[in-house]
Amino acid sequence: MGRTLRFLVVLLAALGLLAGLGYAVLARITSGWFERDLELRSSLAVRAAHDSLAGRWTSDRAGLTAILSNIARDERIMAAAACSLHGELLAATEGYPAEFPCRSLLERMRHAAPEDATSWTMASDLAAGPVQVGVFLLDGDPEPLGAVVLVHDLRFLERREATTRNILLVAFFVLSLGASVVTLLAARFAWKRWNLELRRALGGEGTDEFQPLVRDVRALAQRLAEEREQEGRAGAWSAERLHATLKKYLHGERIVILANREPYSHDRGAEGVRVLHPASGLVTALEPVMRACSGVWVAHGSGSADRDTVDGDDRVRVPPGEESYLLRRVWLSEAEEQGYYYGFSNEGLWPLCHLAHTRPVFRAEDWEHYVRVNRKFADAVCEEVEGDDPIVLVQDYHFALAPKMIRERLPRATIIVFWHIPWPNAERFGICPWREELIAGLLGASVVGFHTRQHCSNFIDGVDAFMESRIDREATAVVQGERRTLVRPYPISIEWPVHWLSEVPPVAQARAEVRVELGLAPDALVGVGIDRLDYTKGIEERLSAVDQLLQRYPEFRGRFTFLQVAAPSRTKIERYRELNERVEALAAEINARWSTESYHPIVLLRTHHEPTAVYRYFRAADLCYVSSLHDGMNLVAKEFVAARDDERGVLVLSQFTGAARDLTEALIVNPYDLRQASDALAAALHMPADEQRARMRSMRRLLSEFNVYRWAGRMLVDAAEIRRKERMTGRFGAGRAAWGVEGA
Ligand code: G6P
């Protein structure tokens, strides 16, 4: 709509300019027309009266005057006169202007151009207005008898000219406007068609049905436009820019991150202690942020050799070798880990927030552990901060209560919470027996972030339903007393460029190596899926889609192998153990159906893989299938795109991931719809190279811009803005009561 308006304004300005120019040109043209018309009429009138005039020329002056008066009856002729060849006035109508004596007129005619020898005109101005004087020689034998002078009133002419010009101008204007409207409509139509064509081209033959939701594409386009506008010319987000942002807006203050999962764990194996990088989207995203910002990461020390590698304050510098920030480990007893981590976090909140058909289990003992452990971590955070107004980033569903607990101890802190998983609608959230406590805990933060707007509005609806508070929908904030908590979407991403990739072989080498390792032919087609073994990831649906692919597209039997890497996760929970068994059984069943002596369609690797190994698989694959049944974001999809610097490979992506809103050039599927998913796998395997390139290039461009530094930077900038406002309104000095902490 805005674009159309802008077009119309420009159009009208152009038409105005054209009209100005057109008016001048038309004025010249019309006055030329009318002058010629006048001359013609006059000479006709004189010629028609020739015989009568000639008969009375020298003998009958009264008769001559009568004929001249007759000619001058025409309303355009003001006066007429008859002149002898020598310039003597023979007769004239009444009021013939003295300014045009016969002698001087004939004299001037004689000096005029040869084509004006028999009739000559000139324009002149009288007090009454402009006139045109025409002098016409009257034929005689052997020489002309004399001349008839006609004085034309040009005011009449001017009026007619003006009317004609105006009519022409209006016609011109209407025509131009009509033409422009037609052009506009044609352009809009063509734009729509072009868009359709483009989407069709991107979709390729047979891939039309795997398009993202139009709503998602629109939301992405709007976000891109808004963010580009806000970002202005600041350039791409990088570790350096994030660091500079922290310095500029928050004076380089130390950041403290609270997250359950640690970025590095020390584990004792047969060959001694080794450092592991846990499989966690949260770690993937936050670790580069910490490297850029430095500070402290407070986490559960879960590795078997973690206690042996910390100093007296339970800290260790990481990353090993680089040591750019501190990891503070917090120890949990088995009972605490059971109740807080396995129990309330992963049997209660995790299934509550994911629509994946697993019932949440809420046990009062788990809740008590959850409260106690949240306090333990909140205390650890308070020990790590410097000063009384630190910046604390609280991560995920393990710590819903910590923001309020930290706020109670550090009222001036800037606390940002990021919830990495979906937030359910109010009705669903309402089944949690401690729903009010959870929300109150989160509202201790200055900012609560989610991946999507939908999750933000679910959260706000929950606040509205279960809490005493005011919702500022305009600013998407919750107001309790004097305290405000902003609720904002910050779609998370990965680092760009991914630092691991420098240690990963290039695509051709990775392809060859992995095919040899899996015992496949060099030209075998390979699909890959990489997840924690979690029921939200849709691994069973994924394997079943491969089964259907082989059933419905026989050309892939014996040629296509799907490599599923499934890192064991939360294995003390029954549901996860059951999933492990089901996935194993399903893989075996599918393999039994399609295997030959040398071919097995499913390769299942159920061990932890370090990031370099994961990236090598991404590079070796023809496609990656992310089939989550529900996922806040899913960074595996983004990592696959990051790995493919050859701009090849196809991403098949569940529409129930947050990532599907960003990666709209993936083949978007409903993972429950096995027919559709298997069609998408087939389309991916058949996809021509240039289409793969077009899709991959576009997704890579988006990720290079929308990387994790931007994610963190935008949250920090928002937090800085809140700090600035609070300092300006003097609330920092007002003490605990002003923060509404006492009663909270
Ligand atoms: C999800 C959660 C993270 C968690 C990760 C791995 O991505 O949002 O907070 O770290 O799963 O799960 P785990 O239980 O092993 O930490």
mmCIF file of N, CA, C and O in Angstrom, residues 50-124:
data_model
loop_
_atom_site.group_PDB
_atom_site.id
_atom_site.type_symbol
_atom_site.label_atom_id
_atom_site.label_comp_id
_atom_site.label_asym_id
_atom_site.label_seq_id
_atom_site.Cartn_x
_atom_site.Cartn_y
_atom_site.Cartn_z
ATOM 1 N N HIS A 50 -15.332 41.060 -53.462
ATOM 2 C CA HIS A 50 -14.478 41.728 -54.456
ATOM 3 C C HIS A 50 -15.265 42.543 -55.484
ATOM 4 O O HIS A 50 -15.031 43.737 -55.686
ATOM 5 N N ASP A 51 -16.263 41.897 -56.121
ATOM 6 C CA ASP A 51 -16.974 42.553 -57.225
ATOM 7 C C ASP A 51 -17.731 43.782 -56.758
ATOM 8 O O ASP A 51 -17.673 44.862 -57.372
ATOM 9 N N SER A 52 -18.405 43.602 -55.602
ATOM 10 C CA SER A 52 -19.175 44.736 -55.076
ATOM 11 C C SER A 52 -18.237 45.889 -54.756
ATOM 12 O O SER A 52 -18.527 47.062 -55.039
ATOM 13 N N LEU A 53 -17.061 45.552 -54.134
ATOM 14 C CA LEU A 53 -16.105 46.607 -53.752
ATOM 15 C C LEU A 53 -15.552 47.298 -55.007
ATOM 16 O O LEU A 53 -15.494 48.536 -55.098
ATOM 17 N N ALA A 54 -15.141 46.454 -55.999
ATOM 18 C CA ALA A 54 -14.516 47.004 -57.216
ATOM 19 C C ALA A 54 -15.475 47.947 -57.943
ATOM 20 O O ALA A 54 -15.075 49.018 -58.424
ATOM 21 N N GLY A 55 -16.772 47.593 -57.963
ATOM 22 C CA GLY A 55 -17.773 48.401 -58.655
ATOM 23 C C GLY A 55 -17.915 49.784 -58.031
ATOM 24 O O GLY A 55 -18.316 50.731 -58.699
ATOM 25 N N ARG A 56 -17.625 49.876 -56.740
ATOM 26 C CA ARG A 56 -17.851 51.160 -56.063
ATOM 27 C C ARG A 56 -16.551 51.821 -55.638
ATOM 28 O O ARG A 56 -16.572 52.824 -54.923
ATOM 29 N N TRP A 57 -15.400 51.295 -56.015
ATOM 30 C CA TRP A 57 -14.094 51.670 -55.436
ATOM 31 C C TRP A 57 -13.820 53.159 -55.454
ATOM 32 O O TRP A 57 -13.531 53.770 -54.432
ATOM 33 N N THR A 58 -13.976 53.770 -56.602
ATOM 34 C CA THR A 58 -13.642 55.206 -56.648
ATOM 35 C C THR A 58 -14.910 56.067 -56.754
ATOM 36 O O THR A 58 -14.906 57.251 -56.412
ATOM 37 N N SER A 59 -16.063 55.399 -57.178
ATOM 38 C CA SER A 59 -17.242 56.219 -57.494
ATOM 39 C C SER A 59 -18.245 56.352 -56.352
ATOM 40 O O SER A 59 -18.927 57.343 -56.218
ATOM 41 N N ASP A 60 -18.291 55.379 -55.466
ATOM 42 C CA ASP A 60 -19.398 55.384 -54.492
ATOM 43 C C ASP A 60 -18.877 55.146 -53.066
ATOM 44 O O ASP A 60 -18.809 54.024 -52.571
ATOM 45 N N ARG A 61 -18.453 56.198 -52.413
ATOM 46 C CA ARG A 61 -17.853 56.047 -51.081
ATOM 47 C C ARG A 61 -18.869 55.551 -50.053
ATOM 48 O O ARG A 61 -18.520 54.748 -49.192
ATOM 49 N N ALA A 62 -20.128 56.005 -50.204
ATOM 50 C CA ALA A 62 -21.153 55.580 -49.237
ATOM 51 C C ALA A 62 -21.418 54.082 -49.385
ATOM 52 O O ALA A 62 -21.509 53.331 -48.397
ATOM 53 N N GLY A 63 -21.476 53.633 -50.672
ATOM 54 C CA GLY A 63 -21.693 52.207 -50.933
ATOM 55 C C GLY A 63 -20.529 51.383 -50.398
ATOM 56 O O GLY A 63 -20.709 50.299 -49.811
ATOM 57 N N LEU A 64 -19.322 51.943 -50.585
ATOM 58 C CA LEU A 64 -18.108 51.259 -50.102
ATOM 59 C C LEU A 64 -18.166 51.070 -48.575
ATOM 60 O O LEU A 64 -17.911 49.973 -48.045
ATOM 61 N N THR A 65 -18.557 52.128 -47.905
ATOM 62 C CA THR A 65 -18.656 52.076 -46.436
ATOM 63 C C THR A 65 -19.694 51.024 -46.001
ATOM 64 O O THR A 65 -19.471 50.267 -45.042
ATOM 65 N N ALA A 66 -20.806 50.979 -46.783
ATOM 66 C CA ALA A 66 -21.853 50.004 -46.426
ATOM 67 C C ALA A 66 -21.334 48.568 -46.553
ATOM 68 O O ALA A 66 -21.586 47.711 -45.684
ATOM 69 N N ILE A 67 -20.550 48.312 -47.644
ATOM 70 C CA ILE A 67 -20.009 46.943 -47.821
ATOM 71 C C ILE A 67 -19.019 46.618 -46.692
ATOM 72 O O ILE A 67 -19.031 45.520 -46.115
ATOM 73 N N LEU A 68 -18.175 47.639 -46.382
ATOM 74 C CA LEU A 68 -17.196 47.391 -45.303
ATOM 75 C C LEU A 68 -17.924 47.093 -43.976
ATOM 76 O O LEU A 68 -17.529 46.203 -43.221
ATOM 77 N N SER A 69 -19.021 47.829 -43.713
ATOM 78 C CA SER A 69 -19.776 47.597 -42.467
ATOM 79 C C SER A 69 -20.370 46.189 -42.461
ATOM 80 O O SER A 69 -20.442 45.514 -41.419
ATOM 81 N N ASN A 70 -20.760 45.769 -43.646
ATOM 82 C CA ASN A 70 -21.311 44.423 -43.762
ATOM 83 C C ASN A 70 -20.256 43.365 -43.393
ATOM 84 O O ASN A 70 -20.539 42.416 -42.649
ATOM 85 N N ILE A 71 -19.045 43.565 -43.911
ATOM 86 C CA ILE A 71 -17.951 42.621 -43.591
ATOM 87 C C ILE A 71 -17.673 42.644 -42.080
ATOM 88 O O ILE A 71 -17.452 41.608 -41.452
ATOM 89 N N ALA A 72 -17.713 43.844 -41.508
ATOM 90 C CA ALA A 72 -17.361 43.997 -40.087
ATOM 91 C C ALA A 72 -18.464 43.522 -39.132
ATOM 92 O O ALA A 72 -18.331 43.622 -37.923
ATOM 93 N N ARG A 73 -19.550 42.960 -39.743
ATOM 94 C CA ARG A 73 -20.595 42.440 -38.848
ATOM 95 C C ARG A 73 -20.119 41.195 -38.056
ATOM 96 O O ARG A 73 -20.620 40.875 -37.002
ATOM 97 N N ASP A 74 -19.184 40.554 -38.679
ATOM 98 C CA ASP A 74 -18.598 39.386 -37.980
ATOM 99 C C ASP A 74 -18.061 39.876 -36.630
ATOM 100 O O ASP A 74 -17.320 40.851 -36.571
ATOM 101 N N GLU A 75 -18.464 39.166 -35.559
ATOM 102 C CA GLU A 75 -18.105 39.667 -34.224
ATOM 103 C C GLU A 75 -16.596 39.741 -33.983
ATOM 104 O O GLU A 75 -16.132 40.414 -33.096
ATOM 105 N N ARG A 76 -15.832 38.990 -34.810
ATOM 106 C CA ARG A 76 -14.387 39.004 -34.597
ATOM 107 C C ARG A 76 -13.720 40.204 -35.264
ATOM 108 O O ARG A 76 -12.571 40.473 -35.035
ATOM 109 N N ILE A 77 -14.468 40.876 -36.184
ATOM 110 C CA ILE A 77 -13.853 42.019 -36.890
ATOM 111 C C ILE A 77 -14.312 43.315 -36.230
ATOM 112 O O ILE A 77 -15.503 43.577 -36.088
ATOM 113 N N MET A 78 -13.347 44.053 -35.808
ATOM 114 C CA MET A 78 -13.622 45.281 -35.061
ATOM 115 C C MET A 78 -13.921 46.469 -35.980
ATOM 116 O O MET A 78 -14.797 47.281 -35.739
ATOM 117 N N ALA A 79 -13.111 46.522 -37.075
ATOM 118 C CA ALA A 79 -13.267 47.651 -38.008
ATOM 119 C C ALA A 79 -12.688 47.285 -39.356
ATOM 120 O O ALA A 79 -11.909 46.333 -39.460
ATOM 121 N N ALA A 80 -13.108 48.025 -40.415
ATOM 122 C CA ALA A 80 -12.564 47.765 -41.757
ATOM 123 C C ALA A 80 -12.385 49.100 -42.484
ATOM 124 O O ALA A 80 -13.044 50.089 -42.160
ATOM 125 N N ALA A 81 -11.457 49.087 -43.454
ATOM 126 C CA ALA A 81 -11.226 50.332 -44.213
ATOM 127 C C ALA A 81 -10.836 49.981 -45.636
ATOM 128 O O ALA A 81 -10.352 48.883 -45.906
ATOM 129 N N ALA A 82 -11.062 50.924 -46.552
ATOM 130 C CA ALA A 82 -10.609 50.743 -47.943
ATOM 131 C C ALA A 82 -9.577 51.823 -48.212
ATOM 132 O O ALA A 82 -9.802 52.991 -47.925
ATOM 133 N N CYS A 83 -8.389 51.386 -48.737
ATOM 134 C CA CYS A 83 -7.315 52.344 -48.979
ATOM 135 C C CYS A 83 -6.975 52.335 -50.466
ATOM 136 O O CYS A 83 -6.939 51.252 -51.087
ATOM 137 N N SER A 84 -6.673 53.503 -51.028
ATOM 138 C CA SER A 84 -6.209 53.542 -52.414
ATOM 139 C C SER A 84 -4.762 53.063 -52.443
ATOM 140 O O SER A 84 -4.124 52.988 -51.392
ATOM 141 N N LEU A 85 -4.280 52.726 -53.640
ATOM 142 C CA LEU A 85 -2.904 52.226 -53.757
ATOM 143 C C LEU A 85 -1.889 53.240 -53.275
ATOM 144 O O LEU A 85 -0.790 52.893 -52.863
ATOM 145 N N HIS A 86 -2.271 54.479 -53.259
ATOM 146 C CA HIS A 86 -1.329 55.537 -52.843
ATOM 147 C C HIS A 86 -1.441 55.855 -51.369
ATOM 148 O O HIS A 86 -0.886 56.836 -50.888
ATOM 149 N N GLY A 87 -2.299 55.123 -50.702
ATOM 150 C CA GLY A 87 -2.359 55.283 -49.251
ATOM 151 C C GLY A 87 -3.402 56.277 -48.788
ATOM 152 O O GLY A 87 -3.354 56.752 -47.649
ATOM 153 N N GLU A 88 -4.350 56.477 -49.598
ATOM 154 C CA GLU A 88 -5.408 57.435 -49.226
ATOM 155 C C GLU A 88 -6.593 56.641 -48.670
ATOM 156 O O GLU A 88 -6.923 55.575 -49.174
ATOM 157 N N LEU A 89 -7.197 57.121 -47.594
ATOM 158 C CA LEU A 89 -8.348 56.415 -46.991
ATOM 159 C C LEU A 89 -9.601 56.712 -47.805
ATOM 160 O O LEU A 89 -10.034 57.861 -47.909
ATOM 161 N N LEU A 90 -10.167 55.665 -48.461
ATOM 162 C CA LEU A 90 -11.331 55.877 -49.306
ATOM 163 C C LEU A 90 -12.621 55.787 -48.488
ATOM 164 O O LEU A 90 -13.543 56.561 -48.647
ATOM 165 N N ALA A 91 -12.644 54.754 -47.564
ATOM 166 C CA ALA A 91 -13.843 54.603 -46.719
ATOM 167 C C ALA A 91 -13.447 53.787 -45.493
ATOM 168 O O ALA A 91 -12.464 53.044 -45.533
ATOM 169 N N ALA A 92 -14.228 53.933 -44.427
ATOM 170 C CA ALA A 92 -13.910 53.150 -43.208
ATOM 171 C C ALA A 92 -15.170 52.962 -42.375
ATOM 172 O O ALA A 92 -16.092 53.773 -42.458
ATOM 173 N N THR A 93 -15.218 51.898 -41.621
ATOM 174 C CA THR A 93 -16.372 51.706 -40.731
ATOM 175 C C THR A 93 -16.197 52.628 -39.533
ATOM 176 O O THR A 93 -15.088 53.105 -39.261
ATOM 177 N N GLU A 94 -17.231 52.707 -38.783
ATOM 178 C CA GLU A 94 -17.202 53.593 -37.627
ATOM 179 C C GLU A 94 -16.200 53.060 -36.585
ATOM 180 O O GLU A 94 -16.122 51.856 -36.362
ATOM 181 N N GLY A 95 -15.435 53.931 -36.053
ATOM 182 C CA GLY A 95 -14.501 53.522 -34.985
ATOM 183 C C GLY A 95 -13.226 52.898 -35.512
ATOM 184 O O GLY A 95 -12.502 52.227 -34.761
ATOM 185 N N TYR A 96 -12.968 53.089 -36.833
ATOM 186 C CA TYR A 96 -11.712 52.543 -37.369
ATOM 187 C C TYR A 96 -10.543 53.228 -36.655
ATOM 188 O O TYR A 96 -10.471 54.450 -36.607
ATOM 189 N N PRO A 97 -9.620 52.497 -36.051
ATOM 190 C CA PRO A 97 -8.590 53.119 -35.221
ATOM 191 C C PRO A 97 -7.623 53.976 -36.032
ATOM 192 O O PRO A 97 -7.118 53.529 -37.075
ATOM 193 N N ALA A 98 -7.397 55.177 -35.512
ATOM 194 C CA ALA A 98 -6.504 56.119 -36.187
ATOM 195 C C ALA A 98 -5.070 55.615 -36.169
ATOM 196 O O ALA A 98 -4.227 56.061 -36.944
ATOM 197 N N GLU A 99 -4.783 54.652 -35.284
ATOM 198 C CA GLU A 99 -3.404 54.121 -35.180
ATOM 199 C C GLU A 99 -2.962 53.387 -36.445
ATOM 200 O O GLU A 99 -1.781 53.077 -36.620
ATOM 201 N N PHE A 100 -3.932 53.054 -37.337
ATOM 202 C CA PHE A 100 -3.557 52.293 -38.539
ATOM 203 C C PHE A 100 -3.878 53.076 -39.810
ATOM 204 O O PHE A 100 -4.782 52.692 -40.556
ATOM 205 N N PRO A 101 -3.134 54.145 -40.087
ATOM 206 C CA PRO A 101 -3.405 54.917 -41.308
ATOM 207 C C PRO A 101 -2.991 54.111 -42.544
ATOM 208 O O PRO A 101 -2.039 53.333 -42.490
ATOM 209 N N CYS A 102 -3.760 54.335 -43.664
ATOM 210 C CA CYS A 102 -3.532 53.547 -44.887
ATOM 211 C C CYS A 102 -2.090 53.636 -45.363
ATOM 212 O O CYS A 102 -1.469 52.633 -45.721
ATOM 213 N N ARG A 103 -1.574 54.810 -45.328
ATOM 214 C CA ARG A 103 -0.260 55.015 -45.934
ATOM 215 C C ARG A 103 0.802 54.138 -45.238
ATOM 216 O O ARG A 103 1.556 53.416 -45.881
ATOM 217 N N SER A 104 0.824 54.225 -43.956
ATOM 218 C CA SER A 104 1.888 53.472 -43.259
ATOM 219 C C SER A 104 1.678 51.960 -43.391
ATOM 220 O O SER A 104 2.635 51.192 -43.529
ATOM 221 N N LEU A 105 0.416 51.549 -43.440
ATOM 222 C CA LEU A 105 0.185 50.106 -43.581
ATOM 223 C C LEU A 105 0.694 49.610 -44.925
ATOM 224 O O LEU A 105 1.403 48.596 -45.009
ATOM 225 N N LEU A 106 0.362 50.380 -45.978
ATOM 226 C CA LEU A 106 0.793 49.945 -47.314
ATOM 227 C C LEU A 106 2.309 50.003 -47.430
ATOM 228 O O LEU A 106 2.928 49.160 -48.088
ATOM 229 N N GLU A 107 2.844 50.992 -46.789
ATOM 230 C CA GLU A 107 4.299 51.126 -46.811
ATOM 231 C C GLU A 107 4.963 49.886 -46.198
ATOM 232 O O GLU A 107 5.893 49.294 -46.761
ATOM 233 N N ARG A 108 4.444 49.496 -45.053
ATOM 234 C CA ARG A 108 5.020 48.338 -44.335
ATOM 235 C C ARG A 108 4.789 47.046 -45.127
ATOM 236 O O ARG A 108 5.647 46.154 -45.139
ATOM 237 N N MET A 109 3.633 46.994 -45.802
ATOM 238 C CA MET A 109 3.338 45.801 -46.597
ATOM 239 C C MET A 109 4.333 45.656 -47.748
ATOM 240 O O MET A 109 4.779 44.553 -48.073
ATOM 241 N N ARG A 110 4.648 46.800 -48.312
ATOM 242 C CA ARG A 110 5.596 46.782 -49.438
ATOM 243 C C ARG A 110 6.957 46.237 -49.003
ATOM 244 O O ARG A 110 7.669 45.607 -49.770
ATOM 245 N N HIS A 111 7.300 46.485 -47.753
ATOM 246 C CA HIS A 111 8.610 46.012 -47.273
ATOM 247 C C HIS A 111 8.554 44.618 -46.652
ATOM 248 O O HIS A 111 9.564 44.116 -46.178
ATOM 249 N N ALA A 112 7.382 44.027 -46.704
ATOM 250 C CA ALA A 112 7.256 42.688 -46.099
ATOM 251 C C ALA A 112 7.824 41.630 -47.037
ATOM 252 O O ALA A 112 8.238 41.932 -48.166
ATOM 253 N N ALA A 113 7.842 40.395 -46.581
ATOM 254 C CA ALA A 113 8.384 39.282 -47.377
ATOM 255 C C ALA A 113 7.566 39.103 -48.644
ATOM 256 O O ALA A 113 6.381 39.461 -48.671
ATOM 257 N N PRO A 114 8.178 38.535 -49.755
ATOM 258 C CA PRO A 114 7.480 38.426 -51.030
ATOM 259 C C PRO A 114 6.177 37.629 -50.933
ATOM 260 O O PRO A 114 5.191 37.947 -51.581
ATOM 261 N N GLU A 115 6.166 36.590 -50.002
ATOM 262 C CA GLU A 115 4.927 35.790 -49.908
ATOM 263 C C GLU A 115 3.784 36.592 -49.293
ATOM 264 O O GLU A 115 2.623 36.196 -49.334
ATOM 265 N N ASP A 116 4.131 37.738 -48.675
ATOM 266 C CA ASP A 116 3.097 38.585 -48.091
ATOM 267 C C ASP A 116 2.723 39.738 -49.023
ATOM 268 O O ASP A 116 2.161 40.752 -48.591
ATOM 269 N N ALA A 117 3.032 39.614 -50.293
ATOM 270 C CA ALA A 117 2.851 40.740 -51.218
ATOM 271 C C ALA A 117 1.384 41.079 -51.447
ATOM 272 O O ALA A 117 1.027 42.229 -51.685
ATOM 273 N N THR A 118 0.487 40.084 -51.357
ATOM 274 C CA THR A 118 -0.926 40.384 -51.613
ATOM 275 C C THR A 118 -1.773 40.424 -50.345
ATOM 276 O O THR A 118 -2.831 41.025 -50.304
ATOM 277 N N SER A 119 -1.316 39.735 -49.298
ATOM 278 C CA SER A 119 -2.031 39.858 -48.016
ATOM 279 C C SER A 119 -0.991 39.822 -46.903
ATOM 280 O O SER A 119 -0.093 38.992 -46.911
ATOM 281 N N TRP A 120 -1.166 40.725 -45.973
ATOM 282 C CA TRP A 120 -0.132 40.865 -44.928
ATOM 283 C C TRP A 120 -0.823 41.149 -43.601
ATOM 284 O O TRP A 120 -1.831 41.853 -43.550
ATOM 285 N N THR A 121 -0.316 40.554 -42.546
ATOM 286 C CA THR A 121 -0.940 40.801 -41.240
ATOM 287 C C THR A 121 0.114 41.207 -40.228
ATOM 288 O O THR A 121 1.288 40.871 -40.369
ATOM 289 N N MET A 122 -0.359 41.924 -39.227
ATOM 290 C CA MET A 122 0.533 42.229 -38.109
ATOM 291 C C MET A 122 -0.302 42.303 -36.828
ATOM 292 O O MET A 122 -1.506 42.606 -36.848
ATOM 293 N N ALA A 123 0.346 41.990 -35.712
ATOM 294 C CA ALA A 123 -0.356 42.061 -34.421
ATOM 295 C C ALA A 123 -0.021 43.387 -33.771
ATOM 296 O O ALA A 123 1.072 43.930 -33.965
ATOM 297 N N SER A 124 -0.969 43.901 -33.039
ATOM 298 C CA SER A 124 -0.724 45.186 -32.384
ATOM 299 C C SER A 124 -1.583 45.275 -31.127
ATOM 300 O O SER A 124 -2.493 44.459 -30.923
#
